[in-house]
Amino acid sequence: ESGTTFVARDCSKLGETKLISMLEGMSLSSSSIEEGEMIHQVTIVRVKDVEGSASVLRNTKGKTFLWEFSFECEWEFQLDQNETSQKSTGWLKIVDITDHSEDDLQTEWGWTSREEFCEAYSTSVAKSLAQLRTAILREMKTTYKVVLQAEFT
């Protein structure tokens, strides 16, 4: 077809850097407290083992961003959010999050600290990590796209 232009540009390194800076420090606190559940917070302290790619496609209709990443987040779970509160640590692995992911993310998680605390609060941690997983997907679908667009205006 005459006049059709299509340009693809790899922006994987930039995409990885932006992903890490966007997610590290992300924190969720419990808002609605179920009976018997203490106030808690889960925070991503590090993003590592990032694998995948990101591309920007330009054509006559504009720009489209395509990305697919797998990565691991190290997290910290904290009760009561004060200096003397109990803390625990672990990991959350996100497999193949893409620009077209819906709510079907494949994830795994586990503890890096092994204490009685882990067993006692495993239900709260599991709920918090499910919420964190949803927040990561939301951020990738909204903020991440905006961040990449800003780089290519």
N, CA, C and O atoms as a DFTB+ gen file, in Angstrom:
612 C
 N C O
     1  1       0.835      -1.185       0.000
     2  2       0.000       0.000       0.000
     3  2       0.873       1.238       0.000
     4  3       1.897       1.306       0.679
     5  1       0.461       2.167      -0.742
     6  2       1.249       3.383      -0.822
     7  2       0.991       4.259       0.407
     8  3      -0.145       4.380       0.867
     9  1       2.060       4.869       0.932
    10  2       1.949       5.772       2.074
    11  2       1.940       5.090       3.435
    12  3       1.872       5.770       4.459
    13  1       2.008       3.784       3.470
    14  2       2.002       3.090       4.749
    15  2       3.421       3.031       5.295
    16  3       4.334       2.551       4.623
    17  1       3.600       3.519       6.512
    18  2       4.896       3.493       7.161
    19  2       4.760       2.754       8.482
    20  3       3.824       2.983       9.248
    21  1       5.695       1.877       8.729
    22  2       5.691       1.097       9.960
    23  2       7.118       1.048      10.483
    24  3       8.025       0.586       9.790
    25  1       7.315       1.525      11.709
    26  2       8.639       1.528      12.305
    27  2       8.550       0.869      13.674
    28  3       7.711       1.244      14.493
    29  1       9.407      -0.103      13.922
    30  2       9.476      -0.757      15.227
    31  2      10.807      -0.417      15.874
    32  3      11.848      -0.434      15.218
    33  1      10.769      -0.109      17.160
    34  2      11.994       0.231      17.870
    35  2      12.048      -0.548      19.184
    36  3      11.104      -0.530      19.973
    37  1      13.155      -1.222      19.397
    38  2      13.345      -1.961      20.642
    39  2      13.657      -0.969      21.761
    40  3      14.576      -0.157      21.651
    41  1      12.891      -1.049      22.818
    42  2      13.171      -0.203      23.988
    43  2      13.200      -1.065      25.252
    44  3      12.749      -0.643      26.317
    45  1      13.736      -2.274      25.116
    46  2      13.744      -3.238      26.218
    47  2      14.534      -2.757      27.431
    48  3      14.064      -2.890      28.561
    49  1      15.707      -2.208      27.219
    50  2      16.531      -1.754      28.348
    51  2      15.835      -0.615      29.084
    52  3      15.774      -0.606      30.314
    53  1      15.313       0.340      28.330
    54  2      14.564       1.444      28.932
    55  2      13.333       0.897      29.658
    56  3      13.020       1.326      30.769
    57  1      12.643      -0.043      29.032
    58  2      11.456      -0.639      29.641
    59  2      11.772      -1.326      30.958
    60  3      11.011      -1.215      31.919
    61  1      12.887      -2.034      31.005
    62  2      13.313      -2.715      32.234
    63  2      13.634      -1.697      33.324
    64  3      13.218      -1.860      34.471
    65  1      14.371      -0.651      32.968
    66  2      14.734       0.385      33.931
    67  2      13.499       1.067      34.499
    68  3      13.410       1.285      35.707
    69  1      12.549       1.405      33.638
    70  2      11.322       2.074      34.081
    71  2      10.473       1.145      34.941
    72  3       9.865       1.593      35.914
    73  1      10.422      -0.138      34.599
    74  2       9.672      -1.112      35.375
    75  2      10.216      -1.185      36.803
    76  3       9.457      -1.133      37.771
    77  1      11.526      -1.306      36.918
    78  2      12.152      -1.400      38.236
    79  2      11.899      -0.137      39.051
    80  3      11.508      -0.221      40.216
    81  1      12.115       1.024      38.457
    82  2      11.945       2.274      39.214
    83  2      10.479       2.505      39.598
    84  3      10.203       3.123      40.626
    85  1       9.546       2.021      38.787
    86  2       8.128       2.196      39.088
    87  2       7.674       1.276      40.225
    88  3       6.862       1.682      41.057
    89  1       8.186       0.049      40.270
    90  2       7.694      -0.928      41.238
    91  2       8.431      -0.926      42.574
    92  3       7.823      -1.177      43.615
    93  1       9.736      -0.645      42.556
    94  2      10.465      -0.647      43.830
    95  2       9.919       0.454      44.731
    96  3       9.816       1.613      44.329
    97  1       9.577       0.077      45.934
    98  2       8.996       1.020      46.888
    99  2       7.477       1.009      46.894
   100  3       6.861       1.609      47.775
   101  1       6.855       0.333      45.920
   102  2       5.394       0.242      45.908
   103  2       4.942      -0.413      47.208
   104  3       5.493      -1.429      47.630
   105  1       3.933       0.183      47.835
   106  2       3.506      -0.276      49.142
   107  2       1.987      -0.277      49.224
   108  3       1.332       0.630      48.710
   109  1       1.434      -1.284      49.864
   110  2      -0.002      -1.358      50.116
   111  2      -0.218      -1.581      51.599
   112  3       0.451      -2.406      52.221
   113  1      -1.161      -0.835      52.162
   114  2      -1.516      -1.011      53.567
   115  2      -2.922      -1.578      53.640
   116  3      -3.750      -1.334      52.762
   117  1      -3.185      -2.345      54.708
   118  2      -4.531      -2.868      54.890
   119  2      -5.456      -1.692      55.158
   120  3      -5.123      -0.793      55.931
   121  1      -6.609      -1.702      54.522
   122  2      -7.546      -0.614      54.745
   123  2      -8.754      -1.106      55.524
   124  3      -9.097      -0.552      56.568
   125  1      -9.390      -2.137      55.019
   126  2     -10.498      -2.689      55.783
   127  2      -9.960      -3.853      56.596
   128  3      -9.399      -4.807      56.056
   129  1     -10.139      -3.757      57.872
   130  2      -9.577      -4.760      58.767
   131  2     -10.664      -5.772      59.108
   132  3     -11.716      -5.428      59.647
   133  1     -10.384      -7.018      58.781
   134  2     -11.312      -8.074      59.125
   135  2     -11.186      -8.372      60.611
   136  3     -10.166      -8.073      61.233
   137  1     -12.215      -8.954      61.160
   138  2     -12.203      -9.277      62.585
   139  2     -10.968     -10.107      62.934
   140  3     -10.703     -11.141      62.321
   141  1     -10.239      -9.643      63.905
   142  2      -9.063     -10.371      64.362
   143  2      -7.804     -10.136      63.543
   144  3      -6.752     -10.684      63.872
   145  1      -7.881      -9.334      62.482
   146  2      -6.711      -9.087      61.635
   147  2      -6.081      -7.753      62.013
   148  3      -6.782      -6.757      62.191
   149  1      -4.756      -7.737      62.134
   150  2      -4.054      -6.525      62.520
   151  2      -3.746      -5.663      61.293
   152  3      -3.720      -6.149      60.162
   153  1      -3.516      -4.383      61.546
   154  2      -3.105      -3.479      60.477
   155  2      -1.743      -3.934      59.978
   156  3      -0.861      -4.257      60.774
   157  1      -1.569      -3.961      58.667
   158  2      -0.301      -4.407      58.102
   159  2      -0.010      -3.697      56.791
   160  3      -0.867      -3.029      56.213
   161  1       1.212      -3.862      56.349
   162  2       1.662      -3.239      55.101
   163  2       2.608      -4.195      54.387
   164  3       3.406      -4.881      55.025
   165  1       2.516      -4.235      53.063
   166  2       3.463      -5.013      52.267
   167  2       4.118      -4.038      51.283
   168  3       3.442      -3.231      50.646
   169  1       5.450      -4.130      51.173
   170  2       6.224      -3.201      50.351
   171  2       7.178      -3.986      49.461
   172  3       7.817      -4.938      49.910
   173  1       7.270      -3.580      48.190
   174  2       8.277      -4.149      47.302
   175  2       9.592      -3.438      47.599
   176  3       9.705      -2.226      47.412
   177  1      10.579      -4.187      48.059
   178  2      11.867      -3.573      48.402
   179  2      12.894      -3.720      47.288
   180  3      13.872      -2.974      47.242
   181  1      12.676      -4.691      46.377
   182  2      13.623      -4.873      45.278
   183  2      12.953      -5.637      44.143
   184  3      12.172      -6.560      44.376
   185  1      13.266      -5.245      42.920
   186  2      12.835      -5.978      41.727
   187  2      14.089      -6.539      41.087
   188  3      15.052      -5.809      40.853
   189  1      14.083      -7.846      40.800
   190  2      15.289      -8.474      40.259
   191  2      14.902      -9.528      39.225
   192  3      13.726      -9.831      39.023
   193  1      15.921     -10.068      38.585
   194  2      15.753     -11.134      37.589
   195  2      14.728     -10.764      36.507
   196  3      13.879     -11.574      36.134
   197  1      14.827      -9.537      36.020
   198  2      13.907      -9.064      34.991
   199  2      14.327      -9.644      33.642
   200  3      15.479      -9.513      33.226
   201  1      13.385     -10.277      32.976
   202  2      13.612     -10.817      31.637
   203  2      12.437     -10.406      30.766
   204  3      11.297     -10.368      31.229
   205  1      12.711     -10.103      29.520
   206  2      11.630      -9.767      28.603
   207  2      12.022      -8.681      27.635
   208  3      13.203      -8.403      27.424
   209  1      11.002      -8.068      27.043
   210  2      11.260      -7.056      26.026
   211  2      10.155      -6.008      26.010
   212  3       9.048      -6.223      26.503
   213  1      10.498      -4.873      25.427
   214  2       9.547      -3.785      25.204
   215  2       9.865      -3.166      23.846
   216  3      11.027      -3.042      23.461
   217  1       8.812      -2.781      23.129
   218  2       8.979      -2.163      21.805
   219  2       7.954      -1.060      21.630
   220  3       6.867      -1.089      22.206
   221  1       8.331      -0.094      20.824
   222  2       7.376       0.922      20.406
   223  2       7.207       0.768      18.904
   224  3       8.187       0.694      18.162
   225  1       5.964       0.720      18.465
   226  2       5.647       0.607      17.045
   227  2       5.008       1.917      16.606
   228  3       4.097       2.431      17.256
   229  1       5.496       2.439      15.507
   230  2       4.930       3.683      14.963
   231  2       4.378       3.399      13.579
   232  3       5.035       2.784      12.739
   233  1       3.163       3.859      13.364
   234  2       2.570       3.785      12.028
   235  2       1.706       5.026      11.831
   236  3       1.743       5.947      12.646
   237  1       0.955       5.048      10.785
   238  2       0.158       6.240      10.476
   239  2      -0.912       6.508      11.529
   240  3      -1.424       7.624      11.617
   241  1      -1.254       5.503      12.324
   242  2      -2.271       5.684      13.367
   243  2      -1.678       6.160      14.684
   244  3      -2.424       6.492      15.605
   245  1      -0.354       6.201      14.795
   246  2       0.276       6.644      16.036
   247  2       1.248       5.621      16.587
   248  3       1.821       4.817      15.851
   249  1       1.423       5.668      17.919
   250  2       2.372       4.779      18.590
   251  2       1.634       3.713      19.384
   252  3       0.589       3.966      19.983
   253  1       2.203       2.526      19.372
   254  2       1.706       1.419      20.178
   255  2       2.881       0.845      20.948
   256  3       3.969       0.680      20.396
   257  1       2.666       0.540      22.220
   258  2       3.717      -0.020      23.051
   259  2       3.402      -1.471      23.349
   260  3       2.311      -1.807      23.810
   261  1       4.371      -2.322      23.078
   262  2       4.246      -3.748      23.345
   263  2       5.314      -4.132      24.351
   264  3       6.470      -3.732      24.212
   265  1       4.942      -4.902      25.360
   266  2       5.923      -5.342      26.335
   267  2       5.504      -6.667      26.945
   268  3       4.322      -6.994      27.050
   269  1       6.519      -7.411      27.340
   270  2       6.327      -8.690      28.008
   271  2       7.515      -8.895      28.931
   272  3       8.662      -8.938      28.486
   273  1       7.233      -9.020      30.215
   274  2       8.293      -9.190      31.200
   275  2       7.944     -10.270      32.205
   276  3       6.773     -10.522      32.487
   277  1       8.968     -10.900      32.737
   278  2       8.880     -11.767      33.902
   279  2       9.906     -11.214      34.885
   280  3      10.986     -10.783      34.481
   281  1       9.571     -11.224      36.173
   282  2      10.493     -10.683      37.167
   283  2      10.127     -11.202      38.549
   284  3       9.077     -11.809      38.758
   285  1      11.028     -10.942      39.477
   286  2      10.799     -11.324      40.857
   287  2      10.886     -10.082      41.734
   288  3      11.777      -9.249      41.567
   289  1       9.957      -9.971      42.661
   290  2       9.958      -8.874      43.624
   291  2      10.293      -9.431      45.006
   292  3       9.729     -10.441      45.428
   293  1      11.194      -8.780      45.691
   294  2      11.419      -9.094      47.096
   295  2      10.500      -8.167      47.880
   296  3      10.470      -6.964      47.621
   297  1       9.753      -8.710      48.830
   298  2       8.802      -7.915      49.588
   299  2       9.061      -8.002      51.086
   300  3       9.710      -8.922      51.583
   301  1       8.529      -7.006      51.779
   302  2       8.590      -6.979      53.232
   303  2       7.169      -6.802      53.743
   304  3       6.451      -5.906      53.299
   305  1       6.768      -7.646      54.667
   306  2       5.455      -7.581      55.302
   307  2       5.670      -7.099      56.722
   308  3       6.498      -7.640      57.455
   309  1       4.917      -6.072      57.105
   310  2       5.132      -5.463      58.416
   311  2       3.792      -5.284      59.119
   312  3       2.829      -4.788      58.532
   313  1       3.743      -5.694      60.385
   314  2       2.559      -5.476      61.211
   315  2       2.658      -4.150      61.933
   316  3       3.743      -3.756      62.361
   317  1       1.558      -3.469      62.070
   318  2       1.418      -2.244      62.866
   319  2       2.149      -1.019      62.348
   320  3       1.841       0.087      62.792
   321  1       3.082      -1.151      61.449
   322  2       3.771      -0.030      60.813
   323  2       4.427       0.941      61.796
   324  3       4.354       2.156      61.614
   325  1       5.059       0.408      62.825
   326  2       5.859       1.260      63.703
   327  2       7.231       0.623      63.875
   328  3       7.459      -0.489      63.399
   329  1       8.133       1.304      64.540
   330  2       9.520       0.840      64.614
   331  2       9.688      -0.507      65.314
   332  3      10.633      -1.241      65.022
   333  1       8.794      -0.833      66.220
   334  2       8.922      -2.096      66.957
   335  2       8.050      -3.204      66.372
   336  3       7.950      -4.283      66.957
   337  1       7.430      -2.956      65.244
   338  2       6.529      -3.956      64.672
   339  2       7.295      -5.143      64.107
   340  3       8.482      -5.057      63.792
   341  1       6.581      -6.246      63.990
   342  2       7.188      -7.454      63.446
   343  2       7.233      -7.368      61.931
   344  3       6.325      -6.833      61.295
   345  1       8.324      -7.911      61.356
   346  2       8.502      -7.895      59.909
   347  2       8.820      -9.296      59.424
   348  3       9.353     -10.127      60.160
   349  1       8.483      -9.532      58.178
   350  2       8.840     -10.777      57.523
   351  2       9.156     -10.443      56.072
   352  3       8.694      -9.428      55.550
   353  1       9.934     -11.286      55.426
   354  2      10.315     -11.026      54.038
   355  2      10.038     -12.244      53.164
   356  3       9.926     -13.371      53.647
   357  1       9.933     -11.982      51.869
   358  2       9.698     -13.065      50.930
   359  2       9.856     -12.587      49.501
   360  3      10.421     -11.525      49.244
   361  1       9.352     -13.380      48.581
   362  2       9.477     -13.082      47.161
   363  2       8.144     -13.342      46.466
   364  3       7.344     -14.170      46.902
   365  1       7.930     -12.615      45.380
   366  2       6.758     -12.764      44.516
   367  2       7.275     -12.792      43.092
   368  3       7.900     -11.835      42.635
   369  1       7.019     -13.879      42.390
   370  2       7.469     -13.992      41.004
   371  2       6.271     -13.765      40.079
   372  3       5.224     -14.396      40.221
   373  1       6.455     -12.848      39.130
   374  2       5.447     -12.543      38.116
   375  2       5.963     -13.119      36.796
   376  3       7.074     -12.803      36.372
   377  1       5.166     -13.952      36.156
   378  2       5.573     -14.611      34.920
   379  2       4.746     -14.064      33.757
   380  3       3.516     -14.113      33.780
   381  1       5.432     -13.546      32.747
   382  2       4.809     -13.103      31.494
   383  2       3.679     -12.089      31.669
   384  3       2.551     -12.327      31.239
   385  1       3.991     -10.960      32.303
   386  2       3.041      -9.854      32.315
   387  2       3.249      -9.098      31.010
   388  3       4.380      -8.763      30.660
   389  1       2.164      -8.826      30.288
   390  2       2.258      -8.214      28.965
   391  2       1.355      -7.001      28.859
   392  3       0.559      -6.716      29.754
   393  1       1.494      -6.291      27.747
   394  2       0.639      -5.132      27.492
   395  2      -0.824      -5.530      27.348
   396  3      -1.700      -4.675      27.474
   397  1      -1.110      -6.784      27.093
   398  2      -2.504      -7.234      26.951
   399  2      -2.934      -8.206      28.053
   400  3      -3.944      -8.894      27.908
   401  1      -2.169      -8.268      29.164
   402  2      -2.543      -9.115      30.301
   403  2      -3.843      -8.609      30.913
   404  3      -4.072      -7.404      31.019
   405  1      -4.665      -9.533      31.302
   406  2      -5.874      -9.174      32.047
   407  2      -5.644      -9.603      33.492
   408  3      -4.626      -9.241      34.080
   409  1      -6.544     -10.349      34.063
   410  2      -6.367     -10.759      35.448
   411  2      -5.871     -12.202      35.539
   412  3      -6.146     -12.904      36.513
   413  1      -5.146     -12.628      34.523
   414  2      -4.719     -14.022      34.450
   415  2      -3.217     -14.186      34.645
   416  3      -2.593     -15.049      34.028
   417  1      -2.640     -13.348      35.515
   418  2      -1.201     -13.402      35.747
   419  2      -0.807     -14.685      36.462
   420  3      -1.463     -15.120      37.408
   421  1       0.270     -15.271      35.988
   422  2       0.833     -16.433      36.675
   423  2       1.828     -15.916      37.705
   424  3       2.788     -15.224      37.366
   425  1       1.588     -16.259      38.968
   426  2       2.474     -15.807      40.036
   427  2       2.791     -16.960      40.986
   428  3       2.052     -17.939      41.092
   429  1       3.906     -16.801      41.659
   430  2       4.316     -17.712      42.731
   431  2       4.871     -16.831      43.838
   432  3       5.377     -15.741      43.571
   433  1       4.779     -17.298      45.086
   434  2       5.387     -16.539      46.178
   435  2       5.884     -17.477      47.258
   436  3       5.468     -18.632      47.357
   437  1       6.793     -16.939      48.069
   438  2       7.332     -17.708      49.172
   439  2       8.019     -16.807      50.176
   440  3       8.149     -15.600      49.970
   441  1       8.452     -17.410      51.260
   442  2       9.123     -16.697      52.344
   443  2      10.634     -16.750      52.182
   444  3      11.173     -17.745      51.696
   445  1      11.319     -15.688      52.586
   446  2      12.768     -15.769      52.741
   447  2      13.116     -15.785      54.222
   448  3      14.214     -16.196      54.598
   449  1      12.193     -15.343      55.059
   450  2      12.399     -15.438      56.505
   451  2      11.519     -16.575      57.010
   452  3      10.340     -16.666      56.668
   453  1      12.095     -17.416      57.806
   454  2      11.362     -18.571      58.367
   455  2      11.238     -18.384      59.871
   456  3      12.198     -18.580      60.617
   457  1      10.074     -18.014      60.294
   458  2       9.838     -17.784      61.711
   459  2       8.423     -18.224      62.031
   460  3       7.637     -18.517      61.130
   461  1       8.102     -18.270      63.301
   462  2       6.733     -18.562      63.709
   463  2       5.794     -17.502      63.143
   464  3       4.639     -17.787      62.823
   465  1       6.298     -16.287      63.024
   466  2       5.521     -15.174      62.487
   467  2       4.950     -15.534      61.113
   468  3       3.792     -15.242      60.815
   469  1       5.771     -16.165      60.292
   470  2       5.353     -16.499      58.930
   471  2       4.121     -17.390      58.942
   472  3       3.171     -17.156      58.195
   473  1       4.139     -18.396      59.775
   474  2       3.009     -19.317      59.843
   475  2       1.776     -18.623      60.408
   476  3       0.666     -18.821      59.915
   477  1       1.972     -17.819      61.431
   478  2       0.849     -17.160      62.097
   479  2       0.118     -16.173      61.188
   480  3      -1.091     -15.985      61.322
   481  1       0.840     -15.548      60.273
   482  2       0.243     -14.510      59.434
   483  2       0.209     -14.875      57.953
   484  3       0.064     -13.990      57.109
   485  1       0.338     -16.138      57.625
   486  2       0.389     -16.538      56.216
   487  2      -0.887     -16.169      55.459
   488  3      -0.813     -15.833      54.277
   489  1      -2.053     -16.222      56.102
   490  2      -3.304     -15.850      55.433
   491  2      -3.299     -14.358      55.092
   492  3      -3.672     -13.969      53.985
   493  1      -2.875     -13.524      56.046
   494  2      -2.809     -12.076      55.797
   495  2      -1.804     -11.755      54.696
   496  3      -2.063     -10.904      53.845
   497  1      -0.665     -12.432      54.711
   498  2       0.353     -12.209      53.682
   499  2      -0.190     -12.619      52.321
   500  3      -0.019     -11.886      51.346
   501  1      -0.836     -13.766      52.235
   502  2      -1.392     -14.235      50.961
   503  2      -2.401     -13.230      50.409
   504  3      -2.394     -12.942      49.212
   505  1      -3.268     -12.695      51.269
   506  2      -4.245     -11.681      50.832
   507  2      -3.529     -10.417      50.350
   508  3      -3.873      -9.849      49.314
   509  1      -2.531      -9.992      51.120
   510  2      -1.787      -8.779      50.752
   511  2      -1.066      -8.952      49.423
   512  3      -1.041      -8.030      48.608
   513  1      -0.480     -10.125      49.196
   514  2       0.231     -10.361      47.940
   515  2      -0.733     -10.456      46.767
   516  3      -0.378     -10.062      45.657
   517  1      -1.934     -10.962      46.978
   518  2      -2.943     -10.968      45.914
   519  2      -3.312      -9.529      45.547
   520  3      -3.473      -9.208      44.370
   521  1      -3.446      -8.666      46.555
   522  2      -3.727      -7.255      46.295
   523  2      -2.544      -6.576      45.606
   524  3      -2.731      -5.742      44.720
   525  1      -1.333      -6.933      46.013
   526  2      -0.128      -6.370      45.398
   527  2      -0.045      -6.784      43.935
   528  3       0.291      -5.966      43.078
   529  1      -0.343      -8.029      43.643
   530  2      -0.360      -8.552      42.275
   531  2      -1.325      -7.734      41.409
   532  3      -0.998      -7.364      40.282
   533  1      -2.515      -7.457      41.949
   534  2      -3.509      -6.652      41.234
   535  2      -2.998      -5.225      41.029
   536  3      -3.194      -4.642      39.962
   537  1      -2.346      -4.664      42.044
   538  2      -1.802      -3.304      41.935
   539  2      -0.684      -3.240      40.902
   540  3      -0.591      -2.265      40.157
   541  1       0.164      -4.261      40.847
   542  2       1.234      -4.308      39.845
   543  2       0.628      -4.330      38.451
   544  3       1.071      -3.589      37.573
   545  1      -0.374      -5.164      38.236
   546  2      -1.020      -5.242      36.924
   547  2      -1.641      -3.900      36.548
   548  3      -1.504      -3.452      35.410
   549  1      -2.324      -3.255      37.499
   550  2      -2.945      -1.947      37.243
   551  2      -1.883      -0.909      36.882
   552  3      -2.060      -0.140      35.937
   553  1      -0.782      -0.890      37.630
   554  2       0.296       0.068      37.352
   555  2       0.919      -0.171      35.978
   556  3       1.234       0.777      35.259
   557  1       1.092      -1.422      35.625
   558  2       1.676      -1.744      34.318
   559  2       0.729      -1.334      33.183
   560  3       1.187      -0.926      32.116
   561  1      -0.562      -1.437      33.402
   562  2      -1.540      -1.104      32.360
   563  2      -1.755       0.407      32.237
   564  3      -2.214       0.877      31.196
   565  1      -1.433       1.166      33.271
   566  2      -1.695       2.605      33.254
   567  2      -0.390       3.403      33.308
   568  3       0.050       3.943      32.293
   569  1       0.216       3.477      34.469
   570  2       1.401       4.311      34.676
   571  2       2.553       3.909      33.761
   572  3       3.207       4.770      33.171
   573  1       2.803       2.615      33.642
   574  2       3.927       2.151      32.828
   575  2       3.771       2.613      31.386
   576  3       4.734       3.069      30.768
   577  1       2.582       2.498      30.861
   578  2       2.320       2.929      29.486
   579  2       2.576       4.436      29.339
   580  3       3.172       4.875      28.356
   581  1       2.127       5.211      30.309
   582  2       2.325       6.672      30.285
   583  2       3.816       7.007      30.352
   584  3       4.288       7.896      29.644
   585  1       4.550       6.297      31.201
   586  2       5.988       6.524      31.355
   587  2       6.713       6.251      30.026
   588  3       7.572       7.029      29.610
   589  1       6.361       5.150      29.376
   590  2       6.990       4.853      28.083
   591  2       6.597       5.890      27.026
   592  3       7.436       6.317      26.232
   593  1       5.339       6.287      27.017
   594  2       4.897       7.289      26.048
   595  2       5.676       8.596      26.203
   596  3       6.026       9.239      25.213
   597  1       5.941       8.981      27.447
   598  2       6.681      10.215      27.705
   599  2       8.089      10.172      27.116
   600  3       8.639      11.209      26.746
   601  1       8.663       8.998      27.030
   602  2       9.998       8.841      26.469
   603  2      10.013       8.962      24.954
   604  3      11.065       9.210      24.363
   605  1       8.871       8.793      24.324
   606  2       8.807       8.750      22.854
   607  2       7.852       9.796      22.283
   608  3       7.183       9.536      21.282
   609  1       7.779      10.961      22.897
   610  2       6.923      12.032      22.365
   611  2       7.712      12.949      21.473
   612  3       7.162      13.909      20.934
